[in-house]
Amino acid sequence: MNSIMPLLSQSARLPLRFSCRIRHFHIQQKKLAVELTRIRYPNLKRGPYANVCDADISNFEKLLPGHGRVITDVNELDGFNTDWLKTCRGSSQVVLRPKTTEEVSALLCYCNDRRLAVVPQGGNTGLVGGSVPVFDEVIISTQLMNNIISLDEVSGILVCQAGCILANLDSYLKDHKFTMPLDLGAKGSCHIGGNLATNAGGVRLLRYGSLHGTILGLEVVQASGVVVDCLSSLRKDNTGYDLKQLFIGSEGTLGIITKAAILCPQKPNAVNVAFLGCDSFNRVLDVFQKSKHMLGEILSAFEFMDAASMDVIQKNLKMHNPIADFPFYILIETSGSNGNHDEEKLNKFLETMLSTQLVNDGTVATDMSKIEAVWSVRERMAEGLMHDGYCYKYDVSLPLLKFYSLVEDMRRHLGSRVTRVVGYGHVGDGNLHLNITTPAYSHEIMDLIEPYIYDWVARHHGSISAEHGLGFKKKQFIYHSKTKSAVKLMQAIKKLMDPNGILNPYKTIPDAS
Amino acid sequence: MNSIMPLLSQSARLPLRFSCRIRHFHIQQKKLAVELTRIRYPNLKRGPYANVCDADISNFEKLLPGHGRVITDVNELDGFNTDWLKTCRGSSQVVLRPKTTEEVSALLCYCNDRRLAVVPQGGNTGLVGGSVPVFDEVIISTQLMNNIISLDEVSGILVCQAGCILANLDSYLKDHKFTMPLDLGAKGSCHIGGNLATNAGGVRLLRYGSLHGTILGLEVVQASGVVVDCLSSLRKDNTGYDLKQLFIGSEGTLGIITKAAILCPQKPNAVNVAFLGCDSFNRVLDVFQKSKHMLGEILSAFEFMDAASMDVIQKNLKMHNPIADFPFYILIETSGSNGNHDEEKLNKFLETMLSTQLVNDGTVATDMSKIEAVWSVRERMAEGLMHDGYCYKYDVSLPLLKFYSLVEDMRRHLGSRVTRVVGYGHVGDGNLHLNITTPAYSHEIMDLIEPYIYDWVARHHGSISAEHGLGFKKKQFIYHSKTKSAVKLMQAIKKLMDPNGILNPYKTIPDAS
């Protein structure tokens, strides 16, 4: 029977959204260390960089006086060397924790002179191996750069250091009736600097647009140590080239972001979430089209997940499905300035969806704890998948009509060799998260997936990385999404801005040759 | 007496919005030619470029076969050599009108080999002398590159050539229930390529954000003739550096934009415009704050003009003030998916504004012709000012609290030497248009205004060009808004991408020295 009803009690018992993420992170830290990247990828060659020596360590200690700012303890280093997914592990011998832009500048100046390779690290929540060393790069962490500098309460412009945690910024803003223009599952530990360096997308992009539009200014330290101050906190500034754009999404290969000015939208007065069940992916697309027309300016998220994804949530995380079983699920969020108007729009929309049988069942959440509970079904997916063992993670953009065919093709292609193939993601942005799990990493499975998936995406004019970036794991596939002339220009810009190639080597773009 | 009433009949008689703009353009063309830029600015030195010779013209004719594609007729050239404001005039001897990217590539390859300087030109509606030659640069016009290539009706992604006129794109989209994310007074003649090259702002930026967020892809021809294809029509694509961002706002100095992919929002079902009168600028700011809270997601424009601006509209354009006389006027636009909801929000807001006496009088327009009539009061301002003779045009970003003090200071500073000093602009974006008029251009007046205005803006941490760009007229003042290290990096990027400096020389950034 079709029914749209208040959220059932079982979903109210689901844990809240970002606290889980942090807890999980610590659980993972206790597991055994993963294979070193240089061993897993034996064809990799270390670049022509100097090795860190004792004199370097003493110099770092002079540049960063005080306790816990230069970390060399092997046990402490392990968390910084290993990525969140447990798929990459470097062997850096030192982590540096500056507090100020001037300290970042002094460190880079020193490393550049010494030809020491560097990997900038924020919350280390990246999914493509971009935030950990490949060999023994020096890690510069933004952990201690976590000051909020200012908030203009008229314009909503927030200025902060790069190491602020996304969730902390959002909760600070809430007290001042604003909200962050981006939100993602890792919000409890990711740093805003890392979000910017990787041009993070997330669930609010549909509503507030990309960081290229919402970031008003950046302060960045170049490889040479020179500080580029583009920290304008003005909504409009057309004086010369918009340099900050170059750093957004360059994954720490062109400079280290130290401060940002962010245009923050008003905190919505009313938020509603609907969780719906659908019979086919075509119906998911129809519901998306209708939601754009009927919910218009209040639509703030449109996410989908397939039945295999729900299985992960139920079996691996012991969470409940808030509705009956369906082949596809949709999560719709609205947010607006007038609760009554929003509710009226949403009710009318849901009635239409049910009466036209585009949607078969659903539940609506209006109070914050229930909204967070429904969201956690979607946001804890990455975590749930890791319980299977190893997760081969793909994050592609595709034209909507081809969106789910890739999951079906991949399932056929891999058959029973893998634990599961699941598809979920941001329908509103054409962004599919395709995940494949096996009990442990396997070269043979990897060879079956890549370049098969990249060829598939390129054939359908998609992007091989919608929001995760290329990092270490996908850099060699850039030509599947970018032309030779474009990559050549990227290489020339890299050479210009980091002539010694010390910044995050082995990542993002192939070396010029 | 306070009254919010339907638009009075006199405003319904106001001419419609963009037809006027085109008509006026032709009237201006008939006036006498303005002083040559190289004579008005005698200290300028021509760069080390070749001179166009007869052999070049025949080669251009080979590259662009057919009638009217290589223009050398002196009478025809005048319109291309002179800017819309009649403040700059170059002496180019040839205009080239390619139709395809391949032709642009062949032309640039030729010009680069021959060291011929080039100025790219769209609708030639720029306000800082950026779209006309300074000396005898070859003009490459996008007039014949006006094809719409595709529109994805699910996602609203439009792909078109650079020479499409903004208003034409908007009216094409309207038929498909979408709208352009930008709108500005010059829409009847400006080209989308020029909008992108100058990172045009306009009246919808408040709602839909900047072009850095709404442009998904660009195709660009570099100085060497190499085509850089970043024409992704995906909402998300994090594969390598986001090169297209470099070209947005680089004013044709890094490459010529040939195609664009634009994310177009849904056409709103309901649009309302309110035109309000206020006693003081502080009240304008209070009304802005309240409108953000009470109108939230449906607020699509918040513009202001002062009494001196209204005087221009009434005296120079013989248009009527839709309400009584006030020191300040506000134009608020809402657009949304549900007319009843929007009207209810707007009425409640207006009632609050009147009852708290933040607003003294006002009128509301809901049908399209009246909405366009009210908008024309704001949009024909640039045209009205030109009736005074010469217009010194400034377009600055300032913190809102300092926003109007600049107009008052400038009025005191210039006294009776000038015809008028008017202030209007986009309060929602912190963007003030300050305009000063005199019967004819005067070096003495110019010296009184500059660098006084730039020092003032820099002192208050503003931007000396919010949306118009730097072009020819403001390039030397870049250091008032950007640091030396930032400008140095811009110069290095310019040198990398256009080593012979043939693209739009004498503009945007100072030469490296």
mmCIF file of N, CA and C in Angstrom, chain B residues 403-485:
data_model
loop_
_atom_site.group_PDB
_atom_site.id
_atom_site.type_symbol
_atom_site.label_atom_id
_atom_site.label_comp_id
_atom_site.label_asym_id
_atom_site.label_seq_id
_atom_site.Cartn_x
_atom_site.Cartn_y
_atom_site.Cartn_z
ATOM 1 N N PHE B 403 29.624 51.649 1.785
ATOM 2 C CA PHE B 403 29.175 51.628 0.401
ATOM 3 C C PHE B 403 28.851 53.014 -0.154
ATOM 4 N N TYR B 404 27.994 53.768 0.545
ATOM 5 C CA TYR B 404 27.530 55.033 -0.044
ATOM 6 C C TYR B 404 28.400 56.222 0.351
ATOM 7 N N SER B 405 29.225 56.052 1.379
ATOM 8 C CA SER B 405 30.073 57.191 1.804
ATOM 9 C C SER B 405 30.979 57.645 0.675
ATOM 10 N N LEU B 406 31.377 56.718 -0.182
ATOM 11 C CA LEU B 406 32.250 57.094 -1.299
ATOM 12 C C LEU B 406 31.560 58.100 -2.222
ATOM 13 N N VAL B 407 30.269 57.895 -2.477
ATOM 14 C CA VAL B 407 29.526 58.822 -3.347
ATOM 15 C C VAL B 407 29.480 60.207 -2.690
ATOM 16 N N GLU B 408 29.186 60.231 -1.414
ATOM 17 C CA GLU B 408 29.103 61.517 -0.703
ATOM 18 C C GLU B 408 30.450 62.228 -0.667
ATOM 19 N N ASP B 409 31.512 61.459 -0.384
ATOM 20 C CA ASP B 409 32.854 62.044 -0.365
ATOM 21 C C ASP B 409 33.234 62.606 -1.733
ATOM 22 N N MET B 410 32.919 61.840 -2.767
ATOM 23 C CA MET B 410 33.281 62.265 -4.117
ATOM 24 C C MET B 410 32.529 63.542 -4.499
ATOM 25 N N ARG B 411 31.280 63.633 -4.078
ATOM 26 C CA ARG B 411 30.483 64.832 -4.353
ATOM 27 C C ARG B 411 31.130 66.059 -3.711
ATOM 28 N N ARG B 412 31.537 65.898 -2.456
ATOM 29 C CA ARG B 412 32.211 67.012 -1.756
ATOM 30 C C ARG B 412 33.541 67.347 -2.444
ATOM 31 N N HIS B 413 34.273 66.299 -2.815
ATOM 32 C CA HIS B 413 35.611 66.462 -3.400
ATOM 33 C C HIS B 413 35.563 67.204 -4.742
ATOM 34 N N LEU B 414 34.551 66.927 -5.553
ATOM 35 C CA LEU B 414 34.505 67.516 -6.894
ATOM 36 C C LEU B 414 33.690 68.814 -6.946
ATOM 37 N N GLY B 415 32.747 68.962 -6.032
ATOM 38 C CA GLY B 415 31.951 70.191 -5.976
ATOM 39 C C GLY B 415 31.234 70.489 -7.278
ATOM 40 N N SER B 416 31.226 71.771 -7.657
ATOM 41 C CA SER B 416 30.422 72.196 -8.817
ATOM 42 C C SER B 416 31.183 72.039 -10.133
ATOM 43 N N ARG B 417 32.380 71.448 -10.070
ATOM 44 C CA ARG B 417 33.167 71.304 -11.314
ATOM 45 C C ARG B 417 32.542 70.319 -12.294
ATOM 46 N N VAL B 418 31.675 69.431 -11.768
ATOM 47 C CA VAL B 418 31.118 68.379 -12.627
ATOM 48 C C VAL B 418 29.601 68.530 -12.726
ATOM 49 N N THR B 419 29.018 67.898 -13.762
ATOM 50 C CA THR B 419 27.562 67.969 -13.932
ATOM 51 C C THR B 419 26.862 67.238 -12.793
ATOM 52 N N ARG B 420 27.276 66.004 -12.540
ATOM 53 C CA ARG B 420 26.686 65.265 -11.414
ATOM 54 C C ARG B 420 27.547 64.076 -10.996
ATOM 55 N N VAL B 421 27.315 63.636 -9.754
ATOM 56 C CA VAL B 421 27.934 62.427 -9.202
ATOM 57 C C VAL B 421 26.777 61.533 -8.762
ATOM 58 N N VAL B 422 26.648 60.369 -9.392
ATOM 59 C CA VAL B 422 25.510 59.507 -9.038
ATOM 60 C C VAL B 422 26.000 58.138 -8.553
ATOM 61 N N GLY B 423 25.196 57.538 -7.683
ATOM 62 C CA GLY B 423 25.525 56.203 -7.159
ATOM 63 C C GLY B 423 24.341 55.268 -7.322
ATOM 64 N N TYR B 424 24.595 54.112 -7.860
ATOM 65 C CA TYR B 424 23.560 53.075 -7.959
ATOM 66 C C TYR B 424 24.283 51.732 -8.011
ATOM 67 N N GLY B 425 23.542 50.654 -7.957
ATOM 68 C CA GLY B 425 24.242 49.375 -8.099
ATOM 69 C C GLY B 425 23.602 48.240 -7.356
ATOM 70 N N HIS B 426 24.408 47.174 -7.204
ATOM 71 C CA HIS B 426 23.949 45.891 -6.695
ATOM 72 C C HIS B 426 24.284 45.795 -5.204
ATOM 73 N N VAL B 427 23.393 46.281 -4.347
ATOM 74 C CA VAL B 427 23.649 46.234 -2.907
ATOM 75 C C VAL B 427 23.916 44.784 -2.483
ATOM 76 N N GLY B 428 23.136 43.876 -3.064
ATOM 77 C CA GLY B 428 23.249 42.462 -2.707
ATOM 78 C C GLY B 428 24.645 41.896 -2.915
ATOM 79 N N ASP B 429 25.417 42.480 -3.801
ATOM 80 C CA ASP B 429 26.768 41.985 -4.071
ATOM 81 C C ASP B 429 27.846 42.933 -3.547
ATOM 82 N N GLY B 430 27.448 43.985 -2.843
ATOM 83 C CA GLY B 430 28.428 44.969 -2.374
ATOM 84 C C GLY B 430 29.069 45.740 -3.522
ATOM 85 N N ASN B 431 28.339 45.897 -4.596
ATOM 86 C CA ASN B 431 28.903 46.450 -5.840
ATOM 87 C C ASN B 431 28.265 47.793 -6.196
ATOM 88 N N LEU B 432 29.068 48.863 -6.054
ATOM 89 C CA LEU B 432 28.596 50.225 -6.306
ATOM 90 C C LEU B 432 29.033 50.719 -7.680
ATOM 91 N N HIS B 433 28.084 51.252 -8.445
ATOM 92 C CA HIS B 433 28.434 51.958 -9.675
ATOM 93 C C HIS B 433 28.429 53.447 -9.371
ATOM 94 N N LEU B 434 29.607 54.034 -9.414
ATOM 95 C CA LEU B 434 29.747 55.466 -9.158
ATOM 96 C C LEU B 434 30.044 56.129 -10.492
ATOM 97 N N ASN B 435 29.243 57.099 -10.867
ATOM 98 C CA ASN B 435 29.408 57.746 -12.163
ATOM 99 C C ASN B 435 29.456 59.246 -12.000
ATOM 100 N N ILE B 436 30.371 59.844 -12.744
ATOM 101 C CA ILE B 436 30.558 61.302 -12.693
ATOM 102 C C ILE B 436 30.456 61.792 -14.132
ATOM 103 N N THR B 437 29.688 62.865 -14.369
ATOM 104 C CA THR B 437 29.573 63.339 -15.754
ATOM 105 C C THR B 437 30.016 64.794 -15.872
ATOM 106 N N THR B 438 30.525 65.105 -17.077
ATOM 107 C CA THR B 438 30.888 66.485 -17.445
ATOM 108 C C THR B 438 30.482 66.665 -18.905
ATOM 109 N N PRO B 439 30.390 67.919 -19.375
ATOM 110 C CA PRO B 439 29.982 68.116 -20.784
ATOM 111 C C PRO B 439 30.965 67.463 -21.763
ATOM 112 N N ALA B 440 32.271 67.479 -21.444
ATOM 113 C CA ALA B 440 33.264 66.839 -22.324
ATOM 114 C C ALA B 440 34.400 66.298 -21.465
ATOM 115 N N TYR B 441 35.237 65.438 -22.043
ATOM 116 C CA TYR B 441 36.357 64.863 -21.292
ATOM 117 C C TYR B 441 37.302 65.965 -20.840
ATOM 118 N N SER B 442 37.771 65.872 -19.606
ATOM 119 C CA SER B 442 38.718 66.868 -19.094
ATOM 120 C C SER B 442 39.819 66.168 -18.311
ATOM 121 N N HIS B 443 41.072 66.437 -18.718
ATOM 122 C CA HIS B 443 42.225 65.863 -18.013
ATOM 123 C C HIS B 443 42.245 66.281 -16.548
ATOM 124 N N GLU B 444 41.843 67.560 -16.290
ATOM 125 C CA GLU B 444 41.897 68.061 -14.910
ATOM 126 C C GLU B 444 40.916 67.305 -14.018
ATOM 127 N N ILE B 445 39.709 67.108 -14.525
ATOM 128 C CA ILE B 445 38.715 66.374 -13.727
ATOM 129 C C ILE B 445 39.222 64.941 -13.475
ATOM 130 N N MET B 446 39.746 64.323 -14.534
ATOM 131 C CA MET B 446 40.277 62.967 -14.399
ATOM 132 C C MET B 446 41.331 62.913 -13.300
ATOM 133 N N ASP B 447 42.219 63.919 -13.269
ATOM 134 C CA ASP B 447 43.272 63.933 -12.252
ATOM 135 C C ASP B 447 42.710 64.147 -10.838
ATOM 136 N N LEU B 448 41.558 64.799 -10.761
ATOM 137 C CA LEU B 448 40.920 64.965 -9.451
ATOM 138 C C LEU B 448 40.289 63.653 -8.975
ATOM 139 N N ILE B 449 39.808 62.857 -9.945
ATOM 140 C CA ILE B 449 39.111 61.603 -9.583
ATOM 141 C C ILE B 449 40.099 60.474 -9.308
ATOM 142 N N GLU B 450 41.094 60.341 -10.191
ATOM 143 C CA GLU B 450 42.064 59.253 -10.054
ATOM 144 C C GLU B 450 43.418 59.811 -9.640
ATOM 145 N N PRO B 451 44.147 59.260 -8.745
ATOM 146 C CA PRO B 451 43.871 58.005 -8.032
ATOM 147 C C PRO B 451 43.026 58.172 -6.762
ATOM 148 N N TYR B 452 42.435 59.405 -6.543
ATOM 149 C CA TYR B 452 41.656 59.643 -5.311
ATOM 150 C C TYR B 452 40.701 58.484 -5.025
ATOM 151 N N ILE B 453 39.928 58.098 -6.037
ATOM 152 C CA ILE B 453 38.915 57.062 -5.834
ATOM 153 C C ILE B 453 39.549 55.699 -5.500
ATOM 154 N N TYR B 454 40.681 55.394 -6.182
ATOM 155 C CA TYR B 454 41.301 54.087 -5.948
ATOM 156 C C TYR B 454 41.932 54.021 -4.559
ATOM 157 N N ASP B 455 42.517 55.143 -4.143
ATOM 158 C CA ASP B 455 43.085 55.194 -2.783
ATOM 159 C C ASP B 455 41.973 54.985 -1.752
ATOM 160 N N TRP B 456 40.850 55.635 -2.001
ATOM 161 C CA TRP B 456 39.698 55.528 -1.076
ATOM 162 C C TRP B 456 39.241 54.064 -0.965
ATOM 163 N N VAL B 457 39.092 53.429 -2.109
ATOM 164 C CA VAL B 457 38.615 52.044 -2.143
ATOM 165 C C VAL B 457 39.631 51.102 -1.474
ATOM 166 N N ALA B 458 40.912 51.324 -1.772
ATOM 167 C CA ALA B 458 41.948 50.458 -1.185
ATOM 168 C C ALA B 458 41.976 50.628 0.334
ATOM 169 N N ARG B 459 41.789 51.886 0.783
ATOM 170 C CA ARG B 459 41.790 52.181 2.220
ATOM 171 C C ARG B 459 40.670 51.426 2.932
ATOM 172 N N HIS B 460 39.574 51.223 2.229
ATOM 173 C CA HIS B 460 38.433 50.515 2.830
ATOM 174 C C HIS B 460 38.362 49.053 2.388
ATOM 175 N N HIS B 461 39.480 48.516 1.900
ATOM 176 C CA HIS B 461 39.594 47.092 1.550
ATOM 177 C C HIS B 461 38.571 46.658 0.512
ATOM 178 N N GLY B 462 38.317 47.548 -0.445
ATOM 179 C CA GLY B 462 37.389 47.196 -1.517
ATOM 180 C C GLY B 462 38.125 46.735 -2.755
ATOM 181 N N SER B 463 37.385 46.531 -3.834
ATOM 182 C CA SER B 463 37.997 46.197 -5.120
ATOM 183 C C SER B 463 37.759 47.356 -6.075
ATOM 184 N N ILE B 464 38.808 47.727 -6.836
ATOM 185 C CA ILE B 464 38.660 48.863 -7.750
ATOM 186 C C ILE B 464 37.880 48.496 -8.999
ATOM 187 N N SER B 465 37.647 47.207 -9.219
ATOM 188 C CA SER B 465 36.744 46.813 -10.302
ATOM 189 C C SER B 465 35.954 45.587 -9.880
ATOM 190 N N ALA B 466 34.696 45.786 -9.606
ATOM 191 C CA ALA B 466 33.871 44.672 -9.127
ATOM 192 C C ALA B 466 33.488 43.753 -10.259
ATOM 193 N N GLU B 467 32.989 44.341 -11.367
ATOM 194 C CA GLU B 467 32.527 43.481 -12.453
ATOM 195 C C GLU B 467 32.937 43.936 -13.840
ATOM 196 N N HIS B 468 33.389 45.169 -14.003
ATOM 197 C CA HIS B 468 33.707 45.656 -15.351
ATOM 198 C C HIS B 468 35.067 45.167 -15.850
ATOM 199 N N GLY B 469 35.930 44.731 -14.923
ATOM 200 C CA GLY B 469 37.290 44.356 -15.321
ATOM 201 C C GLY B 469 38.217 45.569 -15.303
ATOM 202 N N LEU B 470 39.484 45.351 -15.707
ATOM 203 C CA LEU B 470 40.459 46.433 -15.696
ATOM 204 C C LEU B 470 40.667 47.017 -17.087
ATOM 205 N N GLY B 471 40.601 46.149 -18.093
ATOM 206 C CA GLY B 471 40.692 46.589 -19.471
ATOM 207 C C GLY B 471 41.873 47.501 -19.713
ATOM 208 N N PHE B 472 41.661 48.519 -20.535
ATOM 209 C CA PHE B 472 42.718 49.479 -20.818
ATOM 210 C C PHE B 472 42.771 50.563 -19.741
ATOM 211 N N LYS B 473 41.592 50.987 -19.275
ATOM 212 C CA LYS B 473 41.543 52.196 -18.448
ATOM 213 C C LYS B 473 42.016 52.009 -17.017
ATOM 214 N N LYS B 474 41.951 50.776 -16.486
ATOM 215 C CA LYS B 474 42.234 50.634 -15.052
ATOM 216 C C LYS B 474 43.413 49.730 -14.732
ATOM 217 N N LYS B 475 44.063 49.248 -15.792
ATOM 218 C CA LYS B 475 45.124 48.275 -15.576
ATOM 219 C C LYS B 475 46.230 48.781 -14.648
ATOM 220 N N GLN B 476 46.572 50.059 -14.761
ATOM 221 C CA GLN B 476 47.692 50.551 -13.941
ATOM 222 C C GLN B 476 47.337 50.658 -12.453
ATOM 223 N N PHE B 477 46.049 50.481 -12.127
ATOM 224 C CA PHE B 477 45.650 50.600 -10.716
ATOM 225 C C PHE B 477 45.475 49.247 -10.034
ATOM 226 N N ILE B 478 45.909 48.179 -10.700
ATOM 227 C CA ILE B 478 45.705 46.829 -10.166
ATOM 228 C C ILE B 478 46.277 46.672 -8.755
ATOM 229 N N TYR B 479 47.395 47.356 -8.478
ATOM 230 C CA TYR B 479 48.029 47.187 -7.162
ATOM 231 C C TYR B 479 47.188 47.755 -6.018
ATOM 232 N N HIS B 480 46.162 48.556 -6.356
ATOM 233 C CA HIS B 480 45.250 49.016 -5.311
ATOM 234 C C HIS B 480 44.381 47.859 -4.797
ATOM 235 N N SER B 481 44.260 46.781 -5.588
ATOM 236 C CA SER B 481 43.423 45.648 -5.158
ATOM 237 C C SER B 481 44.177 44.332 -5.075
ATOM 238 N N LYS B 482 45.356 44.235 -5.674
ATOM 239 C CA LYS B 482 46.085 42.968 -5.665
ATOM 240 C C LYS B 482 47.521 43.188 -5.177
ATOM 241 N N THR B 483 48.070 42.173 -4.518
ATOM 242 C CA THR B 483 49.440 42.298 -4.004
ATOM 243 C C THR B 483 50.466 42.085 -5.117
ATOM 244 N N LYS B 484 51.697 42.489 -4.829
ATOM 245 C CA LYS B 484 52.781 42.322 -5.815
ATOM 246 C C LYS B 484 52.981 40.853 -6.175
ATOM 247 N N SER B 485 52.925 39.961 -5.152
ATOM 248 C CA SER B 485 53.181 38.546 -5.454
ATOM 249 C C SER B 485 52.070 37.987 -6.347
#
